[in-house]
Coordinates of C-alpha atoms in Angstrom, one line a residue:
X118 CA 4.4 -22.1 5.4
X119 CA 2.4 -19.1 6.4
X120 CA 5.5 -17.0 5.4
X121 CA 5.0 -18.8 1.6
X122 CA 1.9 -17.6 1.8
X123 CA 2.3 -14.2 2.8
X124 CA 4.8 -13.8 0.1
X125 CA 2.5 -14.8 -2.7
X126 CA 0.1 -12.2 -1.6
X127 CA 2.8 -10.2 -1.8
X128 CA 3.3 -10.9 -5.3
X129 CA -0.7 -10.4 -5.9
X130 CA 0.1 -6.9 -4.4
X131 CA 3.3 -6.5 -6.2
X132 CA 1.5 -7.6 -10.3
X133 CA -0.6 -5.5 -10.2
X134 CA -0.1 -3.6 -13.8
X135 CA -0.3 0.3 -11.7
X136 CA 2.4 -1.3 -9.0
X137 CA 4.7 -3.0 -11.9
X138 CA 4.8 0.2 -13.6
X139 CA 5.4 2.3 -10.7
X140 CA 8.0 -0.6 -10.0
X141 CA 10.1 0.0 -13.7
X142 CA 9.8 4.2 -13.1
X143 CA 11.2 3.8 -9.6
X144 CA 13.9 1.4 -10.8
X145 CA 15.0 3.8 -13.7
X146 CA 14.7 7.1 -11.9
X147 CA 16.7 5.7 -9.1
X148 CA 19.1 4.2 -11.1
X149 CA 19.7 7.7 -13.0
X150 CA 19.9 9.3 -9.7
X151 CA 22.0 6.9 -8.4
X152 CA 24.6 8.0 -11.2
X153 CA 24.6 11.5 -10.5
X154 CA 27.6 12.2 -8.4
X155 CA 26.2 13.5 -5.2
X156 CA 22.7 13.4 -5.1
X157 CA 22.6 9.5 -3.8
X158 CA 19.6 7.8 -2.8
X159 CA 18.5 9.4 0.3
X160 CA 18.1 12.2 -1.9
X161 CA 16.6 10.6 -4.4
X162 CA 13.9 9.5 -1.8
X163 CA 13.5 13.0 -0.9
X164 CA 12.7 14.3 -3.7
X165 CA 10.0 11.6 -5.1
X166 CA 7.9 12.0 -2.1
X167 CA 6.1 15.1 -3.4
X168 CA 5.7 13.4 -6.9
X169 CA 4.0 10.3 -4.6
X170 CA 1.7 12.2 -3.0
X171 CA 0.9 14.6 -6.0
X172 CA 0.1 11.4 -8.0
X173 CA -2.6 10.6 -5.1
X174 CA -0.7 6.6 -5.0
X175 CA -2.4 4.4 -2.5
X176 CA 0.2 3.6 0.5
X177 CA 1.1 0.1 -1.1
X178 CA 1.8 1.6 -4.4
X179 CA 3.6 4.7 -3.1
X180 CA 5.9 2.5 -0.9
X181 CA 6.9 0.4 -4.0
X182 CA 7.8 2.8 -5.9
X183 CA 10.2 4.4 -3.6
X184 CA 11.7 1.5 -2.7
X185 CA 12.2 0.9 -6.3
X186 CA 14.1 4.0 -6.6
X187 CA 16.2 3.5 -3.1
X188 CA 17.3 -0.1 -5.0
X189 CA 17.9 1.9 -8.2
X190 CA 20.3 4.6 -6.3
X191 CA 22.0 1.8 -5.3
X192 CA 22.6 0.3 -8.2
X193 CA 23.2 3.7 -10.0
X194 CA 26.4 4.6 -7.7
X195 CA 28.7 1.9 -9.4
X196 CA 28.4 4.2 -13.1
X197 CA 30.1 7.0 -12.2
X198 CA 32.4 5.3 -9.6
X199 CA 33.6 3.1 -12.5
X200 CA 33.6 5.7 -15.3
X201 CA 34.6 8.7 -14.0
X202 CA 36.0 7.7 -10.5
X203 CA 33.5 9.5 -8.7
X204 CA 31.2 7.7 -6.4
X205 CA 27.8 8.5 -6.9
X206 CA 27.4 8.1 -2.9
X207 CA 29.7 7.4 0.1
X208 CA 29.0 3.1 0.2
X209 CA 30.3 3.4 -3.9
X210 CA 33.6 4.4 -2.9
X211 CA 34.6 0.8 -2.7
X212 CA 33.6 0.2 -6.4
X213 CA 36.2 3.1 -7.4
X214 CA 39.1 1.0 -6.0
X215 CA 39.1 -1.8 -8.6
X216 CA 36.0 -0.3 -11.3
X217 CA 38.3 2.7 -12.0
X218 CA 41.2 0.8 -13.1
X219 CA 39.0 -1.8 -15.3
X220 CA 37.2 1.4 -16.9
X221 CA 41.3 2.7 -18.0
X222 CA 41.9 -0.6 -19.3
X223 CA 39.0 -0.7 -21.7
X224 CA 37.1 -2.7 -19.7
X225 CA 34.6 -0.2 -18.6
X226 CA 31.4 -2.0 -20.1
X227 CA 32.6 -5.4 -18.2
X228 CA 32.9 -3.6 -15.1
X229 CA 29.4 -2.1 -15.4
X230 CA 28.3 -5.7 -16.3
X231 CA 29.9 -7.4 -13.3
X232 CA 28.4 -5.0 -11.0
X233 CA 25.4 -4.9 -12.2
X234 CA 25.1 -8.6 -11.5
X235 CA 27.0 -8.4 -8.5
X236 CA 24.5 -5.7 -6.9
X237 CA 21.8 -8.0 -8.1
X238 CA 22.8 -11.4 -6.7
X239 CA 24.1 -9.6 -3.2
X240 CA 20.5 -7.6 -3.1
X241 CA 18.2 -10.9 -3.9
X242 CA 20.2 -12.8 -0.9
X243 CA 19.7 -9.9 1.0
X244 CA 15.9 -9.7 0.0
X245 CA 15.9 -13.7 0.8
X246 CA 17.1 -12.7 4.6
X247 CA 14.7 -10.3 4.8
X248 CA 11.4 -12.7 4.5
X249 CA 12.9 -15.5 6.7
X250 CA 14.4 -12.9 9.7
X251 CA 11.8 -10.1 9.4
X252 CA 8.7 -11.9 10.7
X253 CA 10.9 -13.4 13.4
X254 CA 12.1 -10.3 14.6
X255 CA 8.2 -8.7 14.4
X256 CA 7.0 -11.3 16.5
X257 CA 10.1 -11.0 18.9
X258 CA 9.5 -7.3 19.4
X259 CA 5.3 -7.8 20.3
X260 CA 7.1 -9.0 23.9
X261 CA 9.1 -5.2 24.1
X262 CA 7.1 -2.5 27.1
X263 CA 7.2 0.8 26.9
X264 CA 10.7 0.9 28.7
X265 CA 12.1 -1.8 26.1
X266 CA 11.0 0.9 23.0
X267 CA 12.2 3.7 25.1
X268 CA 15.8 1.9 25.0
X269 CA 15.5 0.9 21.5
X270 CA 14.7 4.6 20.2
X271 CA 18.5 5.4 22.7
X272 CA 19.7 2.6 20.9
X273 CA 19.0 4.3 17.4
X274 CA 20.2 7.7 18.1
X275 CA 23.3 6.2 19.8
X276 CA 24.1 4.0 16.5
X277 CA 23.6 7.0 14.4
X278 CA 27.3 7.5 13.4
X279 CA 27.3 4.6 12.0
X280 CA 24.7 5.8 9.6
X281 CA 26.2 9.1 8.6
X282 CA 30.0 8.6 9.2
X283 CA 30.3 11.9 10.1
X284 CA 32.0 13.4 13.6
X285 CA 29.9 11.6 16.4
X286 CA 30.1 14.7 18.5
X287 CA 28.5 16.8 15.7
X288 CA 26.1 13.6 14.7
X289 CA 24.6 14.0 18.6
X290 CA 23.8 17.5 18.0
X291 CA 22.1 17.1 14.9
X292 CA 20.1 14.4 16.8
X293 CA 19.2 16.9 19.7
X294 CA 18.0 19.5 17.3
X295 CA 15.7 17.3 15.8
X296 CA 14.7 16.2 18.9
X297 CA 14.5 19.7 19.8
X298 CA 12.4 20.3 16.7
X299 CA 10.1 17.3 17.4
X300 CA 8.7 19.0 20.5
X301 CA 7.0 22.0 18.8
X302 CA 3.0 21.7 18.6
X303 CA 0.5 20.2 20.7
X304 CA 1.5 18.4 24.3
X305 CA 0.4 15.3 23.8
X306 CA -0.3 15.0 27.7
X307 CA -1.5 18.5 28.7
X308 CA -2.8 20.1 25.5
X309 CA -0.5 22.9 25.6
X310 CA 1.2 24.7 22.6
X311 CA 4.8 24.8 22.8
X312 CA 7.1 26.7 21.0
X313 CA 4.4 27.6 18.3
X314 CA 4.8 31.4 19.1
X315 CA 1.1 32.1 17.9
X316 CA 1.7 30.5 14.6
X317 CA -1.7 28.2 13.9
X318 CA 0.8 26.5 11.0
X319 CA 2.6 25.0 13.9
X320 CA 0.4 24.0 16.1
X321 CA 0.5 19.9 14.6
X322 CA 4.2 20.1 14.8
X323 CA 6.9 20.0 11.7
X324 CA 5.7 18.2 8.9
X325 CA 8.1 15.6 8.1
X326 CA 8.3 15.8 4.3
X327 CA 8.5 19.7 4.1
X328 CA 11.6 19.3 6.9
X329 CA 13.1 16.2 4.4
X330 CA 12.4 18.2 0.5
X331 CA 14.1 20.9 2.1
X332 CA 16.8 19.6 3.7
X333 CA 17.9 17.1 0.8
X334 CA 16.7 18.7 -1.9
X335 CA 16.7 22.6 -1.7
X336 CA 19.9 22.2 -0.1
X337 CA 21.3 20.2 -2.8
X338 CA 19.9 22.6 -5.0
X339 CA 22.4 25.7 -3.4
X340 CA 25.4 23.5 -3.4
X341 CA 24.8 22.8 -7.0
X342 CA 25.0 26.6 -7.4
X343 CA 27.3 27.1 -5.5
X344 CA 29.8 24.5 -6.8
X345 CA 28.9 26.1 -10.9
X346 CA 29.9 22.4 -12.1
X347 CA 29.7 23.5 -15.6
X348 CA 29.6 20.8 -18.2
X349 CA 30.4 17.9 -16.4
X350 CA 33.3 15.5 -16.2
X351 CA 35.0 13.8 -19.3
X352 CA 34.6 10.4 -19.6
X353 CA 36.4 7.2 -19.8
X354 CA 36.2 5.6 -23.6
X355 CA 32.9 3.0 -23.7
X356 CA 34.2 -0.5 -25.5
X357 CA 32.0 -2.3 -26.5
X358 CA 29.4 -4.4 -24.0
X359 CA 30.4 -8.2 -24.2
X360 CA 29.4 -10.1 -21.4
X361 CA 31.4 -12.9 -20.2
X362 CA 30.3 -15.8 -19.2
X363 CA 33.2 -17.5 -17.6
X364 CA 34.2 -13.9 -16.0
X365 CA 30.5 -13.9 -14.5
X366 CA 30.9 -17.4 -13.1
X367 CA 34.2 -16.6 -11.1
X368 CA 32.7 -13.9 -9.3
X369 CA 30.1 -15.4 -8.3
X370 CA 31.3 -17.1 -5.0
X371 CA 32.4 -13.5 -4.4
X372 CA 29.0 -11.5 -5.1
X373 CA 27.3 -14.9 -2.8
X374 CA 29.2 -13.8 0.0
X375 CA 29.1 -10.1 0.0
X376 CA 25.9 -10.5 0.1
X377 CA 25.7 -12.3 3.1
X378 CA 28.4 -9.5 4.5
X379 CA 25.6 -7.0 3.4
X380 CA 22.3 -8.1 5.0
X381 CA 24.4 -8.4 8.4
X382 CA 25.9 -5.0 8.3
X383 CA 22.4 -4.1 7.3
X384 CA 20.5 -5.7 9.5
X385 CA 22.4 -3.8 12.2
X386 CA 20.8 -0.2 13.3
X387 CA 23.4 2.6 12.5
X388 CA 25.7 0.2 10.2
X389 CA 24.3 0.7 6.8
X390 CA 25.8 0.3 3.3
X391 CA 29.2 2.0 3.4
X392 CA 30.3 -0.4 6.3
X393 CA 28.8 -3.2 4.3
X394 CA 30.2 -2.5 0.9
X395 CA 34.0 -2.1 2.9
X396 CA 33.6 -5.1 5.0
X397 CA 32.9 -7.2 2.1
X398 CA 35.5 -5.8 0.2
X399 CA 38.0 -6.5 3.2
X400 CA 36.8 -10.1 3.7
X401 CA 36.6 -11.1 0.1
X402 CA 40.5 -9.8 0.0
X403 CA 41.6 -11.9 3.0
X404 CA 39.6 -14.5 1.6
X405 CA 41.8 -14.9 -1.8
X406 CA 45.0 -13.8 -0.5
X407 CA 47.3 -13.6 -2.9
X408 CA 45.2 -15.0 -5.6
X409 CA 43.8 -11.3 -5.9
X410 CA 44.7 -8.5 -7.7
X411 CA 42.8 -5.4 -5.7
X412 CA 43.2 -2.1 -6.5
X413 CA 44.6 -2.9 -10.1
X414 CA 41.4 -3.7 -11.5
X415 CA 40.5 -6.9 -10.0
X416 CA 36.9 -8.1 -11.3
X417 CA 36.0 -9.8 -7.8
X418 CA 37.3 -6.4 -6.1
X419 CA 34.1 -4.8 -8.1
X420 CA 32.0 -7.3 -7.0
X421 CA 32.3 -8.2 -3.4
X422 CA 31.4 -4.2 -3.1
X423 CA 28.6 -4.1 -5.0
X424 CA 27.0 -7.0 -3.6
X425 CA 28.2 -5.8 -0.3
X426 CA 26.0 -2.2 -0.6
X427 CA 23.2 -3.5 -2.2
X428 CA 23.2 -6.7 0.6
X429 CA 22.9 -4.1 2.9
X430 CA 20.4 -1.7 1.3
X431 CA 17.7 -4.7 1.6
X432 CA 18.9 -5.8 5.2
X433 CA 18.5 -2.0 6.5
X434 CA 14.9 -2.2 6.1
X435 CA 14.7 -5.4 8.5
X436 CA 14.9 -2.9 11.6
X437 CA 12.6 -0.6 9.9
X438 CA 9.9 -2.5 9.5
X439 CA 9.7 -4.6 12.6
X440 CA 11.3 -2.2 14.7
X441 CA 10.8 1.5 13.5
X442 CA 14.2 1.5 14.0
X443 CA 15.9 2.8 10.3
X444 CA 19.5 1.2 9.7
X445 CA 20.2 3.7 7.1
X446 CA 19.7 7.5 6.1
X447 CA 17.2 6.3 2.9
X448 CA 15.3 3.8 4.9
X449 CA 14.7 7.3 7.8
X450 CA 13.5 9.1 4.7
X451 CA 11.4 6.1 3.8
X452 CA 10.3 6.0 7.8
X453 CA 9.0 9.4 7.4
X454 CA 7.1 8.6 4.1
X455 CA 5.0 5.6 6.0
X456 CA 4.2 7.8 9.1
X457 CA 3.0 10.8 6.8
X458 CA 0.5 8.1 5.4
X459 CA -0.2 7.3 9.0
X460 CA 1.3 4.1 8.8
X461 CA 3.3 3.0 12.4
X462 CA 6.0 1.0 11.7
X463 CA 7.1 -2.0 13.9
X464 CA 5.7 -5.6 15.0
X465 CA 2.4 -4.8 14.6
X466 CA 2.5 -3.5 10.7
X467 CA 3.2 -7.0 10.2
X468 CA -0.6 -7.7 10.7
X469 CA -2.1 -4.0 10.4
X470 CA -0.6 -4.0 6.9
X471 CA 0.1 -7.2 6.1
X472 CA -0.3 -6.3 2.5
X473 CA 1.7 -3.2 2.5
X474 CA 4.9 -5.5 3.7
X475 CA 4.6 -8.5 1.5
X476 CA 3.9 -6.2 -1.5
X477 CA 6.8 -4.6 -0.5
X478 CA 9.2 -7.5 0.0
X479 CA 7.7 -8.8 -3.5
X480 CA 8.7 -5.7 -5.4
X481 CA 11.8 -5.3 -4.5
X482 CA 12.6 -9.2 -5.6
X483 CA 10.6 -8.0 -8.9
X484 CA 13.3 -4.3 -8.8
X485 CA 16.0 -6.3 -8.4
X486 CA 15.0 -8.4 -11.9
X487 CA 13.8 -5.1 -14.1
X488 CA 17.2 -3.6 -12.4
X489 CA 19.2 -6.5 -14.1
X490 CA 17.4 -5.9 -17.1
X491 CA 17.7 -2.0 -16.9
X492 CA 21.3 -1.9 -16.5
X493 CA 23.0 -4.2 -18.6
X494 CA 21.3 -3.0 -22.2
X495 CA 20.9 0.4 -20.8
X496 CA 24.5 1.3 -19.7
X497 CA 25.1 3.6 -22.5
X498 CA 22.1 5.6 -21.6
X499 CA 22.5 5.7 -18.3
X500 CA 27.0 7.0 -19.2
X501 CA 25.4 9.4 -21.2
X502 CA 23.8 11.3 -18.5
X503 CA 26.5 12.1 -16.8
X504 CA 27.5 14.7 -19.4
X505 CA 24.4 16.5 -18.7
X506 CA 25.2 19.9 -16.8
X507 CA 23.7 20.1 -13.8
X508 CA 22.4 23.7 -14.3
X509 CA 19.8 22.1 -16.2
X510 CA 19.2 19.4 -14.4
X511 CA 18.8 20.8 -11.0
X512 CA 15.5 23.2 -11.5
X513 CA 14.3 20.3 -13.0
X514 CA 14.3 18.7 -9.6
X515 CA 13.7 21.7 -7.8
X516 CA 10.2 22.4 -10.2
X517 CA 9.3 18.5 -8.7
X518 CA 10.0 19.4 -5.3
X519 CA 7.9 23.0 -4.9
X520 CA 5.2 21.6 -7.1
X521 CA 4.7 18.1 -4.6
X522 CA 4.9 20.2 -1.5
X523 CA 2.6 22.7 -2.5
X524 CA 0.3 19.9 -4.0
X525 CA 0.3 18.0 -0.8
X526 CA -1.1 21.6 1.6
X527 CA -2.1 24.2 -0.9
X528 CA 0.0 26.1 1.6
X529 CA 2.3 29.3 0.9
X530 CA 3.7 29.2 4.5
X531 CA 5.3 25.3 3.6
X532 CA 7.3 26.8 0.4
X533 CA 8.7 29.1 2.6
X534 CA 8.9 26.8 5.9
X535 CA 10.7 24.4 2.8
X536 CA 13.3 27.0 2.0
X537 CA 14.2 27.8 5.2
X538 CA 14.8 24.1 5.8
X539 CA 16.6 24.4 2.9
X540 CA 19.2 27.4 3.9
X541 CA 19.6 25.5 7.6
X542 CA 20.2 21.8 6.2
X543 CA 23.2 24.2 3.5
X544 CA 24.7 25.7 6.6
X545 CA 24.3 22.8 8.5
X546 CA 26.3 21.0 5.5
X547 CA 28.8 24.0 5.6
X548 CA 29.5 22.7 9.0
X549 CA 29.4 19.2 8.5
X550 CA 26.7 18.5 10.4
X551 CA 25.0 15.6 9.1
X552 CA 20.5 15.9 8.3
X553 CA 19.6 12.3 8.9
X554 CA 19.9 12.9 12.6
X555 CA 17.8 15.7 12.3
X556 CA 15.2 14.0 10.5
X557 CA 15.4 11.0 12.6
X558 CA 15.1 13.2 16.0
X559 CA 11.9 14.4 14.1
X560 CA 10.8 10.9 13.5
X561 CA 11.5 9.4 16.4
X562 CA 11.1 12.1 19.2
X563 CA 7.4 12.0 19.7
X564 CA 7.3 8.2 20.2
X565 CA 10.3 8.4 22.2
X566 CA 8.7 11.1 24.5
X567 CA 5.4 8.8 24.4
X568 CA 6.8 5.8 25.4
X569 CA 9.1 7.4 28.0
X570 CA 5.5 9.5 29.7
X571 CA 3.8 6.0 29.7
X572 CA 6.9 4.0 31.4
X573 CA 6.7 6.8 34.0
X574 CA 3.0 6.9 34.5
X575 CA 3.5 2.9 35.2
X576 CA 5.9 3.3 37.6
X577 CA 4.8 6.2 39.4
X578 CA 8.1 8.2 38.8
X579 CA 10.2 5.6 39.2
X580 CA 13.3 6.0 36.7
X581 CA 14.9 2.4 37.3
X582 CA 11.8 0.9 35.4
X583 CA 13.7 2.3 32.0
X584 CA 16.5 -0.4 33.0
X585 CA 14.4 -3.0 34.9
X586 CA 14.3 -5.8 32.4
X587 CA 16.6 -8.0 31.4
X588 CA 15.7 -7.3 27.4
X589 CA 16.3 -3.6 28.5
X590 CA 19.9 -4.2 29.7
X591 CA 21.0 -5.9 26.7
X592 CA 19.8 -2.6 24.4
X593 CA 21.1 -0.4 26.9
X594 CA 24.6 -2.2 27.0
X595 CA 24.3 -2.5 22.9
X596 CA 23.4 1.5 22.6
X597 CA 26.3 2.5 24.8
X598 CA 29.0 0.2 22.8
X599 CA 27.1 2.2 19.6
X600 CA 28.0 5.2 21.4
X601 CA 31.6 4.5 22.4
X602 CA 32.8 2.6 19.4
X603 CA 32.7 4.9 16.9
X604 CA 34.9 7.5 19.2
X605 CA 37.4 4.4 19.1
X606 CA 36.5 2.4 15.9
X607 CA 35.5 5.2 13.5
X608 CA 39.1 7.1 12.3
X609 CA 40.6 3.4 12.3
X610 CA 38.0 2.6 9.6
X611 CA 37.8 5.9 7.7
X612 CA 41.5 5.7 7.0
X613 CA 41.1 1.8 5.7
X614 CA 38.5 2.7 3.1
X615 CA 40.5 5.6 1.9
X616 CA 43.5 3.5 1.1
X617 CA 43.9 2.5 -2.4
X618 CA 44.5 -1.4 -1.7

């Protein structure tokens, strides 16, 4: 009952004419960046944070809309999987497999129709998980010690390959150098500077959005560039938009059950939306047997991936807000946004900020609506886009991000801290080196170090504390499978999600 309750204050939160707006931008920005090949929607976070605080939005309202636009992206990824065979980000891959060959077959506007539905069932189940589990799991967590969040934050960097895909070896340094980086500034025990070198700009540490707009978004900005992608691809033939009834109906067991697929992989630190868009996929497969027809432009092989990522999308913010723990690059980039407006996520946001997590949870049942809406009527808007060069698109974005970051300080030194950010996070991608683990160490490092001093100071030096508990044996165990198994698990599954049935 109390959860009912909560939820329609939500809603109270969420109606408000400034947050519905906010909610409708976010939805169609992320929706557009979602269909830009590339740019995906931890990038699309990125680079509405300076427009968030340059607008001077109240936490609540802020939050909405960015969570608007991380739904959008997610939606946004199936239109250029389906029409040009691109995926707009790595959990759209899925969508190419069966979307592609429906868009050849003059079937590109029903494709865009079934997974626009698909993504909006699998995300509202998702959303549904998400009241009933996340108060559960907040209230679980008040009972963690310092040693218990000292193993959880080893149990998030140890899941992060799951979260960028990339080489685990190269993920782990990525997560030391933001941990590394989290260090500079003040001692929080002794009062020391450390590794300031004189520099009063440093001396309250990195600032999390200049290390994030540079990193995303500068970088973006120099592979763009680099890349000189000229006018864009050509495009599959648009029939025109009839929506099926009885097509919509068949997939519906399908788009059910992805999302249920979804908010698990979700739920799960380090899985995120590219596991849960190809398990989904897998099991709707083995599920139908040979009544399917994946990979030759099956209509239920476009949905069970859609519902899939967009399942999971909503589920990865279940650790993030009862845990601080993100279970996907966007929600670390979101993570970063709540402690710059010195919000602390975890159990107790549940009553600190009651109405910042209800308002929340009502939006993005409210997105997923205006998304339905959005996408269906708006597909040849959204296709049209696409033809757009990027060379005028991109100092577009770039204007946004030097104009927030410089709003936010008034500081010269941050454009140029930015663009330094920016030229590490391009070699860094050179190298394939994933930036979520660097943002994350950044995140996560002085809480780590915090709760690691205090379970120390408890136990008079005592190291054994860190695995005295029960509750801290069980994470310990989980992070060191989350270490292992991607060494064992992770070519195995990047060769299945690359074959084309």
């Amino acid at each position: 009952m109390d959860t009912i309750n909560y939820l329609l204050q939500g809603f109270e939160v969420a109606l408000t004419p400034q947050n519905l707006l906010l909610a409708l931008i976010g939805s169609f920005l992320g929706t557009l960046i979602g269909a830009l090949p590339g740019l995906g929607p931890a990038n699309g976070v990125a680079i509405l944070i300076p427009l968030a605080f340059t607008l001077g939005l109240p936490p609540e309202s802020a939050l909405i809309m960015l969570t608007a636009v991380y739904a959008g992206a997610m939606y946004g990824g199936r239109i250029s999987s389906i029409l040009l065979n691109i995926p707009g980000d790595e959990p759209a891959m899925m969508t190419c497999l069966d979307g592609y060959p429906m868009a050849k077959q003059g079937k590109a506007a029903e494709a865009l129709t079934i997974s626009a539905v698909a993504s909006f069932i699998g995300s509202v189940v998702a959303t549904i998980g998400l009241i009933l589990l996340a108060p559960l799991l907040a209230n679980f967590a008040l009972s963690f010690g310092s040693a218990e969040y000292f193993a959880l934050f080893v149990l998030a960097f140890a899941t992060l390959g799951g979260i960028t895909g990339k080489n685990p070896i190269k993920t782990l340094v990525a997560a030391a150098i933001g941990l590394m980086m989290s260090t500079i500034g003040i001692d929080i025990s002794t009062g020391q500077p450390r590794y300031t070198f004189g520099m009063l700009e440093l001396f309250e540490g990195i600032d999390f959005i200049i290390a994030i707009v540079g990193l995303f978004a500068i970088s973006e900005l120099m592979f763009f560039i680099e890349r000189d992608m000229g006018d864009g691809d050509s495009m599959v033939k648009m029939n025109k938009l009839k929506i099926n009834v009885k097509e919509l109906i068949a997939v519906l067991p399908t788009s059910l059950r992805g999302g249920v697929v979804g908010f698990i992989s979700g739920v799960l630190p380090g899985a995120g939306a590219s596991l849960g868009s190809f398990l989904s996929y897998t099991v709707e497969k083995r599920i139908l047997g040979r009544k399917n027809d994946f990979g030759n432009g099956d209509p239920k092989g476009v949905a069970a991936p859609e519902a899939g990522n967009n399942g999971a999308a909503s589920g990865a913010l279940v650790p993030m807000l009862t845990l601080g723990i993100p279970g996907s690059g966007t929600t670390a980039v979101l993570l970063a946004m709540l402690v710059s407006l010195n919000i602390t996520p975890g159990p107790m946001m549940f009553q600190q900020h009651a109405d910042i997590v209800w308002g929340v949870i009502a939006a993005l049942l409210l997105g997923n609506v205006l998304l339905l809406l959005l996408n269906i009527p708006m597909v040849g808007i959204f296709v049209k886009l696409l033809s757009v060069p990027p060379k005028y698109l991109m100092p577009i974005v770039t204007l946004v991000a030097i104009v927030g970051i410089y709003s936010i300080s008034h500081s010269a030194f941050d454009l140029y801290f930015m663009v330094a950010f920016g030229v590490l996070g391009y070699v860094f991608r050179k190298i394939d080196i994933p930036l979520v683990p660097i943002i994350l160490g950044l995140l996560l490092g002085p809480e780590m170090e915090k709760n690691l001093r205090h379970a120390m100071m408890l136990s008079d030096g005592d190291w054994t504390v860190l695995w005295s508990s029960g509750l801290s044996i069980g994470i310990w165990a989980i992070a060191i499978a989350g270490l292992v198994l991607p060494y064992l698990l992770g070519p195995l599954l990047r060769r299945k999600m690359h074959k084309p049935s």
